[in-house]
Amino acid sequence: MTVRPSPARRTGAAALLVAALLVAALGAPAHAAGYADPTIALSASHLSGAVGAYGDPSVTVDVEQAGIPAGLLRLRVLTSSNPAVAGVGDVRQERTRTGDRSLTVRARGRGYTDLTLEVTGRGGKTARATLSYAASARVAGAPATRYLTGSSDASAAVDAGGGHVLVADDETNVLRLYDRSRSGAPVKSWDLGPALGRTKEADIEAAARVGDTVYWTGSLGNNKDGTYEAERNTVFSTRITGSGAATEIAFGGAYKGLREDLIAWDAAHGDRFGFAAGTANGRVPKGIDGFDVEGLEFAPGSTTTAYLGFRAPLAPAAPGGKALVVPVVNMDRVVAAGDGPVFGEPIGMDLGGLAVRDLRKNAADQYLILAGSFAADDNSDPYALYQWDGVAGHAPQKRADLPTADSGGWEAVVDVPDLRVRGARVQLITDSGAADLYGDGTEAKDLAHPEWKKARAAWFTLA
C-alpha cells in the first residue's frame, strides 16, 4: 500500500527546506555572499630589531575590506621561516585608532626571518603579505639603547630640540631627523647633494650649532684608498627653523678649499704637522701621520672661531702623541662669504694617545671630547669621554671609558648636559657601517634594505 504525505506535511517540509537553504546562504563563503576581497599593506616590508632591545621599531599594517570596518578584520601571523630569530608568538600587534595594526617583534636570536601575515575578512576571504625581519645581537646597556634606522654610518649629530636630533652619515649627503627617545626610521630627511653640487658623498664627519645655524664639515682627507676626492673638501652650513618633529632646514653656504688652506698654513709654519705629506696621493687618512678631521665646535663665548678636531695626525705623529685642534678664527665668514680662513694657534691635548672623534659643548662652555683611535680598525680600540673648558693650555679630564665589546665605533655626541650635576647623562651615537649586524658577514653599509641599516644611540651616566 502506498502512503502519501498529507498536504500539510508537504507544506511543512517545503518550509524546512527553505529555512535550511537560507541558513546555508548566510554561512556561505564570501563569494556567495558578495563580499569583496580584503587587502593588506605594510608601511615597510622590512623591519629590524635587536635581541633584548627596548622600544624596537614597528611596522603599520593597513587592512581593508570594502564596506567592513577595519577593526572587524582579523590579522594573524601564520608562519616564521626561522623561529630561532623570531617565532609566530613573538609578534605583538596593537590596534590603531583607525583599526589598522601596529606590529613589533621580540627577537630571540641574531639573523633573519620572513614572517607571513594573513588578514581574514567577512565571508572567510583572506589576503597575505610577508614581513622580512632582521635581528642584531644583544648589546650592553640595552635599556638605554635605541636604534636609528635608514642609515648605518652615522658620523655627526646636533641637537634639534624637542627631543630630536639631526644626524649626518659619511656615505651620503643626507641629513636625517630622529626622535632621540625611540628606535625607528627618521621623522624627516633632506638630501643636500644637489645644493652642494656634489654627486658623491662629502664624507660629513662633524657639526657644530650656533643659534639657528649648523656648520658641517667633510673629513677633508683622502679616501680609504689614499685618493683625493674633491667632495670631501667641503665645509657648509644649514639654517634650522622650528624644533622637534617640526624642524626644517635650509641650505646656507659652502666653502670648498679648506684642505688646501690648512696645508699652506702648515707649510708656512715649518710643516709642524706634516699636512702636505698626510694628504699626498696614496696616503690613507686614518694613520698616525694621516690627515682626517672629525671634530667641529666653537670656542668659548664665540660665534666666529671654530675648533677643528683632528683624528689624524697626532702631534707628534708617534704613539702617545697629543690630539690636535686647529682654530679657524673666521669660520662664519669663510662659509657665508668665501673669505680666506684665518688660523689661530694650534692646541695639543693629552688624551692618553687617543685622537678627537667628536667635540661638543653646551651653553655654559662645558666641552665633552669623544676620544678614540686614529686607526681605521675594528673599533675595538679604546674610546673615552674627556671634559674640557675650551681654553688652550688647560688639560682635559677623563670622565668615562666607553664600552667597545659591541659592534660599531662611537662617533658623535648629541649634546652636553650640565657637567656639574651629579649623574649627568649624555647620548652618544655609533658609526656601525662596517659592522656585521646580523651574522651573515655583510657589512651594514652594504645591506640591501635601508630598514636593516642602523646606528646605535646609547645613554651614559657620567661618573
Coordinates of N, CA, C and O in Angstrom, one line a residue, residues 115-221:
L115 N 58.2 36.6 8.0 CA 57.0 36.4 8.8 C 55.8 36.6 7.8 O 55.7 37.6 7.2
T116 N 55.0 35.5 7.7 CA 53.9 35.6 6.8 C 52.6 36.0 7.6 O 52.3 35.4 8.6
L117 N 52.0 37.1 7.1 CA 50.9 37.7 7.8 C 49.6 37.4 6.9 O 49.7 37.4 5.7
E118 N 48.5 37.2 7.6 CA 47.3 37.0 6.9 C 46.1 37.8 7.6 O 46.0 37.8 8.8
V119 N 45.3 38.4 6.7 CA 44.1 39.1 7.2 C 42.9 38.3 6.7 O 42.9 37.8 5.6
T120 N 42.0 38.1 7.6 CA 40.7 37.4 7.3 C 39.6 38.4 7.4 O 39.4 39.1 8.4
G121 N 38.8 38.5 6.3 CA 37.7 39.4 6.3 C 36.3 38.6 6.4 O 36.3 37.4 6.6
R122 N 35.3 39.4 6.2 CA 33.9 38.8 6.2 C 33.8 37.8 5.0 O 34.4 38.0 4.0
G123 N 33.0 36.7 5.3 CA 32.9 35.7 4.3 C 34.1 34.7 4.2 O 34.1 33.9 3.3
G124 N 35.0 34.9 5.1 CA 36.2 34.0 5.2 C 37.3 34.3 4.2 O 38.2 33.5 4.0
K125 N 37.1 35.4 3.4 CA 38.2 35.7 2.5 C 39.4 36.2 3.1 O 39.4 36.8 4.2
T126 N 40.6 35.9 2.5 CA 41.9 36.3 3.1 C 42.8 36.9 2.1 O 42.6 36.9 0.9
A127 N 43.8 37.6 2.7 CA 45.0 38.1 1.9 C 46.2 38.0 2.7 O 46.1 38.0 4.0
R128 N 47.4 37.9 2.1 CA 48.6 37.7 2.8 C 49.7 38.7 2.4 O 49.6 39.2 1.3
A129 N 50.7 38.8 3.3 CA 51.8 39.7 3.0 C 53.0 39.1 3.8 O 52.8 38.4 4.8
T130 N 54.2 39.5 3.4 CA 55.4 39.0 4.1 C 56.2 40.1 4.7 O 56.4 41.1 4.0
L131 N 56.5 40.0 5.9 CA 57.4 41.0 6.6 C 58.8 40.3 6.8 O 58.9 39.3 7.5
S132 N 59.8 40.9 6.2 CA 61.2 40.4 6.3 C 61.8 41.1 7.5 O 62.0 42.3 7.5
Y133 N 62.2 40.3 8.5 CA 62.7 40.8 9.7 C 64.2 40.4 10.0 O 64.6 39.3 9.6
A134 N 65.0 41.3 10.5 CA 66.4 41.1 10.8 C 66.7 41.5 12.2 O 66.2 42.6 12.7
A135 N 67.4 40.6 13.0 CA 67.6 40.9 14.4 C 69.2 40.9 14.6 O 69.8 40.0 14.2
S136 N 69.6 42.0 15.3 CA 71.0 42.1 15.6 C 71.2 41.5 17.1 O 70.2 41.2 17.8
A137 N 72.5 41.4 17.5 CA 72.8 40.7 18.8 C 72.4 41.7 19.9 O 72.3 42.9 19.8
R138 N 72.3 41.1 21.1 CA 72.1 41.8 22.3 C 73.4 42.7 22.6 O 74.5 42.3 22.3
V139 N 73.2 43.9 23.1 CA 74.3 44.8 23.5 C 74.2 45.1 24.9 O 73.2 45.0 25.6
A140 N 75.3 45.6 25.5 CA 75.4 46.0 26.8 C 74.6 47.3 27.0 O 74.5 48.1 26.0
G141 N 73.9 47.5 28.1 CA 73.1 48.7 28.3 C 71.9 48.8 27.4 O 71.5 49.9 27.0
A142 N 71.3 47.6 27.1 CA 70.1 47.6 26.2 C 69.0 48.6 26.6 O 68.4 49.2 25.8
P143 N 68.7 48.7 27.9 CA 67.6 49.6 28.3 C 67.8 51.0 27.9 O 66.8 51.8 27.7
A144 N 69.1 51.4 27.8 CA 69.4 52.8 27.5 C 69.8 53.0 26.0 O 70.3 54.0 25.6
T145 N 69.5 52.0 25.2 CA 69.9 52.0 23.8 C 68.7 52.1 22.8 O 67.7 51.5 23.1
R146 N 68.9 52.9 21.8 CA 67.9 53.0 20.8 C 68.6 52.8 19.4 O 69.9 53.0 19.3
Y147 N 67.9 52.5 18.4 CA 68.5 52.2 17.1 C 67.9 53.2 16.0 O 66.6 53.3 15.9
L148 N 68.7 53.9 15.3 CA 68.3 54.9 14.3 C 68.5 54.2 13.0 O 69.6 54.0 12.5
T149 N 67.3 53.9 12.4 CA 67.4 53.1 11.1 C 67.4 54.0 9.9 O 67.1 55.2 10.0
G150 N 67.7 53.4 8.8 CA 67.7 54.1 7.5 C 69.1 54.4 7.0 O 69.4 54.6 5.9
S151 N 70.1 54.3 8.0 CA 71.5 54.5 7.7 C 72.3 53.9 8.8 O 71.9 54.0 9.9
S152 N 73.4 53.3 8.5 CA 74.3 52.7 9.5 C 75.5 53.5 9.8 O 76.2 53.2 10.8
D153 N 75.8 54.5 9.0 CA 77.1 55.2 9.0 C 77.0 56.6 9.7 O 77.5 57.6 9.2
A154 N 76.3 56.7 10.8 CA 76.2 58.0 11.5 C 77.6 58.5 11.8 O 78.4 57.8 12.3
S155 N 77.7 59.8 11.5 CA 79.1 60.4 11.7 C 79.1 61.8 12.3 O 80.1 62.2 12.8
A156 N 78.0 62.4 12.5 CA 77.9 63.7 13.1 C 76.4 63.9 13.6 O 75.5 63.5 12.9
A157 N 76.3 64.7 14.7 CA 74.9 64.9 15.2 C 74.8 66.2 15.9 O 75.8 66.6 16.5
V158 N 73.7 66.9 15.8 CA 73.4 68.1 16.6 C 72.0 68.0 17.2 O 71.1 67.5 16.5
D159 N 71.8 68.5 18.4 CA 70.5 68.5 19.0 C 69.6 69.5 18.2 O 69.9 70.6 18.0
A160 N 68.4 69.0 17.9 CA 67.4 69.9 17.2 C 66.3 70.4 18.1 O 65.4 71.1 17.7
G161 N 66.5 70.1 19.4 CA 65.4 70.5 20.4 C 64.2 69.6 20.4 O 64.0 68.8 19.4
G162 N 63.4 69.7 21.4 CA 62.2 68.9 21.4 C 62.4 67.4 21.4 O 61.5 66.7 20.9
G163 N 63.5 67.0 21.9 CA 63.8 65.5 22.0 C 64.2 64.9 20.6 O 64.1 63.7 20.5
H164 N 64.6 65.7 19.7 CA 65.0 65.3 18.4 C 66.5 65.6 18.1 O 67.0 66.6 18.6
V165 N 67.1 64.9 17.1 CA 68.5 65.1 16.7 C 68.6 65.0 15.2 O 68.0 64.2 14.6
L166 N 69.5 65.9 14.7 CA 69.8 65.9 13.3 C 71.1 65.0 13.2 O 72.1 65.3 13.8
V167 N 71.1 64.0 12.3 CA 72.2 63.1 12.1 C 72.7 63.1 10.7 O 71.8 63.0 9.7
A168 N 74.0 63.2 10.5 CA 74.6 63.1 9.2 C 75.3 61.7 9.1 O 75.6 61.1 10.1
D169 N 75.5 61.2 7.9 CA 76.3 60.0 7.7 C 77.4 60.2 6.7 O 77.2 61.1 5.8
D170 N 78.4 59.5 6.7 CA 79.6 59.7 5.9 C 79.5 58.9 4.6 O 80.5 58.9 3.8
E171 N 78.4 58.4 4.2 CA 78.2 57.6 3.0 C 77.2 58.3 2.0 O 77.1 57.9 0.9
T172 N 76.5 59.4 2.5 CA 75.6 60.1 1.7 C 75.7 61.6 2.1 O 76.4 62.0 3.0
N173 N 74.9 62.4 1.4 CA 74.8 63.8 1.7 C 73.4 64.1 2.3 O 72.9 65.2 2.2
V174 N 72.8 63.1 2.9 CA 71.5 63.2 3.5 C 71.6 63.5 5.0 O 72.4 62.9 5.7
L175 N 70.8 64.5 5.5 CA 70.6 64.7 6.9 C 69.3 64.1 7.3 O 68.3 64.3 6.6
R176 N 69.3 63.5 8.5 CA 68.1 62.8 8.9 C 67.7 63.3 10.3 O 68.6 63.5 11.2
L177 N 66.4 63.5 10.6 CA 65.9 63.9 11.8 C 65.3 62.7 12.6 O 64.4 62.1 12.0
Y178 N 65.7 62.5 13.8 CA 65.2 61.3 14.6 C 64.7 61.8 15.9 O 65.1 62.8 16.5
D179 N 63.7 61.0 16.4 CA 63.3 61.1 17.8 C 64.3 60.4 18.6 O 64.5 59.2 18.5
R180 N 64.9 61.1 19.6 CA 66.0 60.6 20.4 C 65.5 59.5 21.3 O 66.4 58.7 21.8
S181 N 64.3 59.4 21.6 CA 63.8 58.5 22.7 C 63.3 57.2 22.1 O 63.0 56.3 22.8
R182 N 63.2 57.1 20.7 CA 62.6 55.9 20.1 C 63.5 55.3 19.1 O 64.3 56.0 18.4
S183 N 63.4 54.0 18.9 CA 64.0 53.3 17.8 C 63.2 53.5 16.5 O 61.9 53.4 16.7
G184 N 63.8 53.6 15.4 CA 63.0 53.6 14.2 C 63.5 54.5 13.1 O 64.7 55.0 13.2
A185 N 62.7 54.7 12.1 CA 63.1 55.5 10.9 C 63.1 57.0 11.2 O 62.5 57.4 12.2
P186 N 63.8 57.7 10.3 CA 63.8 59.2 10.6 C 62.5 59.8 10.4 O 61.6 59.3 9.6
V187 N 62.2 60.9 11.1 CA 61.0 61.6 11.0 C 60.9 62.4 9.7 O 59.9 62.4 9.0
K188 N 62.1 62.9 9.3 CA 62.3 63.6 8.1 C 63.7 63.4 7.6 O 64.6 63.1 8.4
S189 N 63.9 63.7 6.3 CA 65.3 63.7 5.8 C 65.4 64.7 4.7 O 64.4 65.1 4.0
W190 N 66.6 65.2 4.5 CA 66.9 66.2 3.4 C 68.2 65.7 2.7 O 69.3 65.6 3.3
D191 N 68.1 65.6 1.4 CA 69.3 65.3 0.6 C 69.9 66.6 0.1 O 69.3 67.4 -0.7
L192 N 71.1 66.9 0.6 CA 71.8 68.2 0.3 C 72.7 68.1 -0.9 O 73.4 69.0 -1.2
G193 N 72.8 66.9 -1.5 CA 73.7 66.7 -2.6 C 73.5 67.8 -3.7 O 74.5 68.4 -4.2
P194 N 72.3 68.0 -4.2 CA 72.1 69.0 -5.2 C 72.5 70.4 -4.8 O 73.1 71.1 -5.6
A195 N 72.2 70.8 -3.6 CA 72.6 72.1 -3.1 C 74.1 72.2 -3.0 O 74.7 73.3 -3.3
L196 N 74.8 71.2 -2.7 CA 76.3 71.2 -2.6 C 76.9 71.0 -4.0 O 78.1 71.3 -4.1
G197 N 76.1 70.7 -5.0 CA 76.7 70.5 -6.3 C 77.6 69.2 -6.3 O 78.5 69.1 -7.1
R198 N 77.2 68.3 -5.5 CA 78.0 67.0 -5.4 C 77.2 65.8 -5.7 O 76.1 65.7 -5.3
T199 N 77.8 64.9 -6.5 CA 77.1 63.7 -6.8 C 77.6 62.6 -5.9 O 76.9 61.6 -5.7
K200 N 78.8 62.7 -5.4 CA 79.4 61.8 -4.4 C 79.3 62.4 -3.0 O 79.1 63.6 -2.8
E201 N 79.4 61.5 -2.0 CA 79.3 62.0 -0.6 C 80.4 62.9 -0.2 O 81.5 62.8 -0.7
A202 N 80.0 63.9 0.6 CA 81.0 64.8 1.2 C 81.8 64.3 2.3 O 82.6 65.0 2.9
D203 N 81.5 63.0 2.7 CA 82.1 62.4 3.9 C 82.0 63.3 5.1 O 82.9 63.6 5.8
I204 N 80.7 63.7 5.4 CA 80.4 64.6 6.6 C 80.9 63.9 7.8 O 80.5 62.7 8.1
E205 N 81.7 64.5 8.6 CA 82.3 63.9 9.8 C 82.1 64.7 11.1 O 82.3 64.2 12.2
A206 N 81.6 66.0 11.0 CA 81.5 66.8 12.2 C 80.5 67.9 12.0 O 80.3 68.3 10.9
A207 N 79.9 68.4 13.1 CA 79.0 69.5 13.0 C 79.0 70.3 14.3 O 79.4 69.9 15.4
A208 N 78.6 71.6 14.2 CA 78.5 72.5 15.3 C 77.4 73.5 15.1 O 77.2 74.0 14.0
R209 N 76.6 73.7 16.1 CA 75.5 74.6 16.0 C 75.7 75.9 16.7 O 76.2 76.0 17.9
V210 N 75.4 77.1 16.1 CA 75.5 78.4 16.6 C 74.1 79.0 16.4 O 73.8 79.4 15.2
G211 N 73.3 79.2 17.4 CA 72.0 79.7 17.2 C 71.2 78.8 16.2 O 71.1 77.6 16.5
D212 N 70.7 79.4 15.2 CA 69.9 78.6 14.2 C 70.8 78.1 13.0 O 70.3 77.5 12.1
T213 N 72.1 78.3 13.1 CA 73.0 77.9 12.0 C 73.8 76.7 12.5 O 74.3 76.6 13.6
V214 N 73.8 75.6 11.6 CA 74.6 74.5 11.9 C 75.7 74.4 10.8 O 75.4 74.5 9.6
Y215 N 77.0 74.3 11.3 CA 78.1 74.1 10.4 C 78.5 72.6 10.3 O 78.5 71.9 11.3
W216 N 78.7 72.2 9.1 CA 79.1 70.8 8.8 C 80.4 70.7 8.1 O 80.6 71.6 7.2
T217 N 81.2 69.8 8.4 CA 82.5 69.6 7.6 C 82.7 68.2 7.1 O 82.4 67.2 7.9
G218 N 83.2 68.1 5.9 CA 83.7 66.8 5.5 C 85.0 66.5 6.2 O 85.6 67.3 6.9
S219 N 85.5 65.3 5.9 CA 86.8 64.9 6.6 C 88.0 65.6 6.1 O 89.0 65.7 6.8
L220 N 87.9 66.2 4.9 CA 89.0 67.0 4.2 C 90.1 66.1 3.8 O 91.1 66.5 3.1
G221 N 90.1 64.8 4.2 CA 91.2 63.9 3.8 C 91.0 63.1 2.6 O 90.0 63.2 1.9

